[in-house]
Amino acid sequence: QVQLVESGGGLVHTGDSLRLSCVTSGLTFTSYAMGWFRQAPGEEREFLAAITWNGGKAIYQPSVKGRFTISRDNAKNTVYLQMNGLKPDDTARYYCAADRGTSPLLSDYAYEYDAWGQGTQVTVSS
């Protein structure tokens, strides 16, 4: 049974940092690219970042590039999202997702991801 479990969310103030973690099980972690998405109430799910199976390449949504960093530890079957300079507009539920494949071509489309976690809430107060 494939499981993705996010953690690290919380209530922070403008300018603070958070590091989200996503621990996976039930899949061969190195066979998957990993991504992070977020969804605010009443909004569509939004792509944030993705990383190849070996961590060799990452892509970002322009609005978070330079503030957010995706990384992975294949020995721990875990993907991370370091978020710096948080703003109230970053308030959302954050999800990690797994995209089967070892291609260097990363996807920013949610429908192409095969497995999802339940999310972790991030709230940024002004």
mmCIF file of N, CA and C in Angstrom, residues 40-111:
data_model
loop_
_atom_site.group_PDB
_atom_site.id
_atom_site.type_symbol
_atom_site.label_atom_id
_atom_site.label_comp_id
_atom_site.label_asym_id
_atom_site.label_seq_id
_atom_site.Cartn_x
_atom_site.Cartn_y
_atom_site.Cartn_z
ATOM 1 N N ALA A 40 -5.394 26.302 -1.771
ATOM 2 C CA ALA A 40 -6.082 27.189 -0.838
ATOM 3 C C ALA A 40 -7.584 26.998 -1.005
ATOM 4 N N PRO A 41 -8.356 27.330 0.007
ATOM 5 C CA PRO A 41 -9.817 27.170 -0.090
ATOM 6 C C PRO A 41 -10.373 27.912 -1.291
ATOM 7 N N GLY A 42 -11.186 27.220 -2.078
ATOM 8 C CA GLY A 42 -11.810 27.836 -3.235
ATOM 9 C C GLY A 42 -10.904 27.987 -4.443
ATOM 10 N N GLU A 43 -9.676 27.478 -4.318
ATOM 11 C CA GLU A 43 -8.718 27.608 -5.417
ATOM 12 C C GLU A 43 -8.380 26.234 -5.997
ATOM 13 N N GLU A 44 -7.830 26.232 -7.198
ATOM 14 C CA GLU A 44 -7.360 24.985 -7.789
ATOM 15 C C GLU A 44 -6.014 24.595 -7.167
ATOM 16 N N ARG A 45 -5.707 23.300 -7.283
ATOM 17 C CA ARG A 45 -4.423 22.832 -6.796
ATOM 18 C C ARG A 45 -3.327 23.442 -7.653
ATOM 19 N N GLU A 46 -2.294 23.933 -7.010
ATOM 20 C CA GLU A 46 -1.240 24.690 -7.662
ATOM 21 C C GLU A 46 0.095 23.980 -7.544
ATOM 22 N N PHE A 47 0.771 23.839 -8.657
ATOM 23 C CA PHE A 47 2.111 23.245 -8.665
ATOM 24 C C PHE A 47 3.109 24.185 -8.015
ATOM 25 N N LEU A 48 4.024 23.615 -7.236
ATOM 26 C CA LEU A 48 5.086 24.404 -6.610
ATOM 27 C C LEU A 48 6.464 24.002 -7.092
ATOM 28 N N ALA A 49 6.775 22.718 -7.014
ATOM 29 C CA ALA A 49 8.125 22.263 -7.327
ATOM 30 C C ALA A 49 8.106 20.779 -7.578
ATOM 31 N N ALA A 50 9.102 20.321 -8.338
ATOM 32 C CA ALA A 50 9.275 18.898 -8.586
ATOM 33 C C ALA A 50 10.756 18.591 -8.685
ATOM 34 N N ILE A 51 11.099 17.331 -8.411
ATOM 35 C CA ILE A 51 12.506 16.918 -8.419
ATOM 36 C C ILE A 51 12.614 15.535 -9.025
ATOM 37 N N THR A 52 13.663 15.307 -9.803
ATOM 38 C CA THR A 52 13.850 14.008 -10.426
ATOM 39 C C THR A 52 14.203 12.944 -9.400
ATOM 40 N N TRP A 53 14.187 11.682 -9.842
ATOM 41 C CA TRP A 53 14.368 10.545 -8.941
ATOM 42 C C TRP A 53 15.698 10.598 -8.183
ATOM 43 N N ASN A 54 16.714 11.186 -8.826
ATOM 44 C CA ASN A 54 18.040 11.213 -8.205
ATOM 45 C C ASN A 54 18.387 12.588 -7.646
ATOM 46 N N GLY A 55 17.433 13.508 -7.678
ATOM 47 C CA GLY A 55 17.704 14.850 -7.161
ATOM 48 C C GLY A 55 18.536 15.711 -8.081
ATOM 49 N N GLY A 56 18.788 15.230 -9.289
ATOM 50 C CA GLY A 56 19.680 15.946 -10.186
ATOM 51 C C GLY A 56 19.074 17.166 -10.850
ATOM 52 N N LYS A 57 17.753 17.244 -10.871
ATOM 53 C CA LYS A 57 17.080 18.364 -11.527
ATOM 54 C C LYS A 57 15.832 18.721 -10.750
ATOM 55 N N ALA A 58 15.553 20.006 -10.679
ATOM 56 C CA ALA A 58 14.330 20.479 -10.033
ATOM 57 C C ALA A 58 13.739 21.610 -10.847
ATOM 58 N N ILE A 59 12.430 21.725 -10.789
ATOM 59 C CA ILE A 59 11.744 22.846 -11.424
ATOM 60 C C ILE A 59 10.830 23.489 -10.391
ATOM 61 N N TYR A 60 10.521 24.769 -10.622
ATOM 62 C CA TYR A 60 9.719 25.518 -9.670
ATOM 63 C C TYR A 60 8.699 26.375 -10.391
ATOM 64 N N GLN A 61 7.596 26.614 -9.709
ATOM 65 C CA GLN A 61 6.660 27.627 -10.161
ATOM 66 C C GLN A 61 7.338 28.970 -9.963
ATOM 67 N N PRO A 62 7.233 29.871 -10.917
ATOM 68 C CA PRO A 62 7.978 31.140 -10.814
ATOM 69 C C PRO A 62 7.724 31.929 -9.536
ATOM 70 N N SER A 63 6.524 31.872 -9.000
ATOM 71 C CA SER A 63 6.223 32.704 -7.829
ATOM 72 C C SER A 63 6.918 32.227 -6.557
ATOM 73 N N VAL A 64 7.438 30.988 -6.562
ATOM 74 C CA VAL A 64 8.129 30.492 -5.368
ATOM 75 C C VAL A 64 9.616 30.265 -5.611
ATOM 76 N N LYS A 65 10.049 30.376 -6.856
ATOM 77 C CA LYS A 65 11.469 30.154 -7.156
ATOM 78 C C LYS A 65 12.300 31.186 -6.415
ATOM 79 N N GLY A 66 13.344 30.704 -5.746
ATOM 80 C CA GLY A 66 14.182 31.586 -4.952
ATOM 81 C C GLY A 66 13.773 31.646 -3.498
ATOM 82 N N ARG A 67 12.527 31.269 -3.192
ATOM 83 C CA ARG A 67 12.071 31.217 -1.800
ATOM 84 C C ARG A 67 11.912 29.779 -1.317
ATOM 85 N N PHE A 68 11.475 28.896 -2.208
ATOM 86 C CA PHE A 68 11.244 27.493 -1.869
ATOM 87 C C PHE A 68 12.321 26.625 -2.512
ATOM 88 N N THR A 69 12.722 25.571 -1.806
ATOM 89 C CA THR A 69 13.702 24.628 -2.322
ATOM 90 C C THR A 69 13.217 23.208 -2.066
ATOM 91 N N ILE A 70 13.150 22.421 -3.124
ATOM 92 C CA ILE A 70 12.781 21.020 -2.998
ATOM 93 C C ILE A 70 14.050 20.184 -2.946
ATOM 94 N N SER A 71 14.026 19.152 -2.135
ATOM 95 C CA SER A 71 15.161 18.232 -2.046
ATOM 96 C C SER A 71 14.627 16.863 -1.635
ATOM 97 N N ARG A 72 15.486 15.865 -1.741
ATOM 98 C CA ARG A 72 15.068 14.514 -1.369
ATOM 99 C C ARG A 72 16.243 13.768 -0.764
ATOM 100 N N ASP A 73 15.898 12.807 0.087
ATOM 101 C CA ASP A 73 16.875 11.906 0.673
ATOM 102 C C ASP A 73 16.402 10.496 0.345
ATOM 103 N N ASN A 74 17.016 9.891 -0.645
ATOM 104 C CA ASN A 74 16.567 8.579 -1.100
ATOM 105 C C ASN A 74 16.803 7.491 -0.054
ATOM 106 N N ALA A 75 17.768 7.687 0.820
ATOM 107 C CA ALA A 75 18.004 6.712 1.883
ATOM 108 C C ALA A 75 16.875 6.714 2.903
ATOM 109 N N LYS A 76 16.151 7.819 2.981
ATOM 110 C CA LYS A 76 15.053 7.947 3.944
ATOM 111 C C LYS A 76 13.684 7.937 3.270
ATOM 112 N N ASN A 77 13.671 7.757 1.944
ATOM 113 C CA ASN A 77 12.398 7.748 1.200
ATOM 114 C C ASN A 77 11.579 9.016 1.490
ATOM 115 N N THR A 78 12.272 10.123 1.551
ATOM 116 C CA THR A 78 11.649 11.372 1.990
ATOM 117 C C THR A 78 11.981 12.507 1.027
ATOM 118 N N VAL A 79 10.972 13.340 0.782
ATOM 119 C CA VAL A 79 11.159 14.560 0.009
ATOM 120 C C VAL A 79 10.832 15.741 0.919
ATOM 121 N N TYR A 80 11.542 16.839 0.705
ATOM 122 C CA TYR A 80 11.391 18.012 1.548
ATOM 123 C C TYR A 80 11.023 19.233 0.707
ATOM 124 N N LEU A 81 10.419 20.197 1.389
ATOM 125 C CA LEU A 81 10.203 21.507 0.782
ATOM 126 C C LEU A 81 10.588 22.553 1.822
ATOM 127 N N GLN A 82 11.719 23.196 1.580
ATOM 128 C CA GLN A 82 12.157 24.285 2.450
ATOM 129 C C GLN A 82 11.508 25.564 1.942
ATOM 130 N N MET A 83 10.804 26.248 2.833
ATOM 131 C CA MET A 83 10.080 27.462 2.451
ATOM 132 C C MET A 83 10.580 28.625 3.295
ATOM 133 N N ASN A 84 11.120 29.621 2.628
ATOM 134 C CA ASN A 84 11.635 30.804 3.298
ATOM 135 C C ASN A 84 10.820 32.028 2.883
ATOM 136 N N GLY A 85 10.899 33.068 3.693
ATOM 137 C CA GLY A 85 10.204 34.306 3.361
ATOM 138 C C GLY A 85 8.716 34.113 3.141
ATOM 139 N N LEU A 86 8.080 33.391 4.039
ATOM 140 C CA LEU A 86 6.667 33.076 3.851
ATOM 141 C C LEU A 86 5.789 34.322 3.918
ATOM 142 N N LYS A 87 4.744 34.301 3.101
ATOM 143 C CA LYS A 87 3.810 35.412 2.989
ATOM 144 C C LYS A 87 2.392 34.909 3.265
ATOM 145 N N PRO A 88 1.485 35.792 3.618
ATOM 146 C CA PRO A 88 0.095 35.339 3.811
ATOM 147 C C PRO A 88 -0.484 34.621 2.587
ATOM 148 N N ASP A 89 -0.066 35.011 1.379
ATOM 149 C CA ASP A 89 -0.552 34.337 0.170
ATOM 150 C C ASP A 89 -0.088 32.884 0.075
ATOM 151 N N ASP A 90 0.872 32.502 0.901
ATOM 152 C CA ASP A 90 1.336 31.109 0.910
ATOM 153 C C ASP A 90 0.435 30.221 1.761
ATOM 154 N N THR A 91 -0.548 30.802 2.418
ATOM 155 C CA THR A 91 -1.467 30.013 3.238
ATOM 156 C C THR A 91 -2.255 29.052 2.361
ATOM 157 N N ALA A 92 -2.148 27.758 2.687
ATOM 158 C CA ALA A 92 -2.788 26.705 1.888
ATOM 159 C C ALA A 92 -2.521 25.363 2.546
ATOM 160 N N ARG A 93 -3.142 24.341 1.985
ATOM 161 C CA ARG A 93 -2.789 22.978 2.363
ATOM 162 C C ARG A 93 -1.771 22.494 1.346
ATOM 163 N N TYR A 94 -0.681 21.937 1.841
ATOM 164 C CA TYR A 94 0.443 21.537 1.005
ATOM 165 C C TYR A 94 0.478 20.014 0.866
ATOM 166 N N TYR A 95 0.628 19.570 -0.365
ATOM 167 C CA TYR A 95 0.592 18.149 -0.682
ATOM 168 C C TYR A 95 1.871 17.725 -1.391
ATOM 169 N N CYS A 96 2.361 16.538 -1.051
ATOM 170 C CA CYS A 96 3.405 15.950 -1.865
ATOM 171 C C CYS A 96 2.775 14.894 -2.777
ATOM 172 N N ALA A 97 3.446 14.615 -3.869
ATOM 173 C CA ALA A 97 2.926 13.686 -4.860
ATOM 174 C C ALA A 97 4.071 12.950 -5.529
ATOM 175 N N ALA A 98 3.789 11.745 -5.981
ATOM 176 C CA ALA A 98 4.786 10.890 -6.620
ATOM 177 C C ALA A 98 4.397 10.636 -8.065
ATOM 178 N N ASP A 99 5.348 10.815 -8.952
ATOM 179 C CA ASP A 99 5.160 10.624 -10.389
ATOM 180 C C ASP A 99 6.106 9.519 -10.843
ATOM 181 N N ARG A 100 5.549 8.366 -11.168
ATOM 182 C CA ARG A 100 6.385 7.229 -11.524
ATOM 183 C C ARG A 100 7.191 7.522 -12.788
ATOM 184 N N GLY A 101 8.487 7.277 -12.688
ATOM 185 C CA GLY A 101 9.346 7.453 -13.848
ATOM 186 C C GLY A 101 10.667 8.082 -13.470
ATOM 187 N N THR A 102 11.656 7.810 -14.294
ATOM 188 C CA THR A 102 13.002 8.329 -14.057
ATOM 189 C C THR A 102 13.432 9.272 -15.167
ATOM 190 N N SER A 103 12.456 9.787 -15.894
ATOM 191 C CA SER A 103 12.765 10.741 -16.956
ATOM 192 C C SER A 103 13.263 12.052 -16.364
ATOM 193 N N PRO A 104 14.147 12.748 -17.080
ATOM 194 C CA PRO A 104 14.543 14.087 -16.623
ATOM 195 C C PRO A 104 13.468 15.142 -16.881
ATOM 196 N N LEU A 105 12.406 14.739 -17.597
ATOM 197 C CA LEU A 105 11.316 15.678 -17.875
ATOM 198 C C LEU A 105 10.332 15.653 -16.714
ATOM 199 N N LEU A 106 10.280 16.730 -15.978
ATOM 200 C CA LEU A 106 9.400 16.823 -14.817
ATOM 201 C C LEU A 106 8.075 17.464 -15.204
ATOM 202 N N SER A 107 7.027 17.057 -14.524
ATOM 203 C CA SER A 107 5.699 17.564 -14.839
ATOM 204 C C SER A 107 5.219 18.553 -13.779
ATOM 205 N N ASP A 108 4.503 19.565 -14.250
ATOM 206 C CA ASP A 108 3.835 20.478 -13.315
ATOM 207 C C ASP A 108 2.316 20.310 -13.388
ATOM 208 N N TYR A 109 1.856 19.193 -13.958
ATOM 209 C CA TYR A 109 0.427 18.903 -14.043
ATOM 210 C C TYR A 109 0.035 17.904 -12.965
ATOM 211 N N ALA A 110 -0.905 18.242 -12.138
ATOM 212 C CA ALA A 110 -1.307 17.367 -11.038
ATOM 213 C C ALA A 110 -1.804 16.014 -11.543
ATOM 214 N N TYR A 111 -2.482 15.993 -12.683
ATOM 215 C CA TYR A 111 -3.072 14.744 -13.158
ATOM 216 C C TYR A 111 -2.021 13.711 -13.541
#
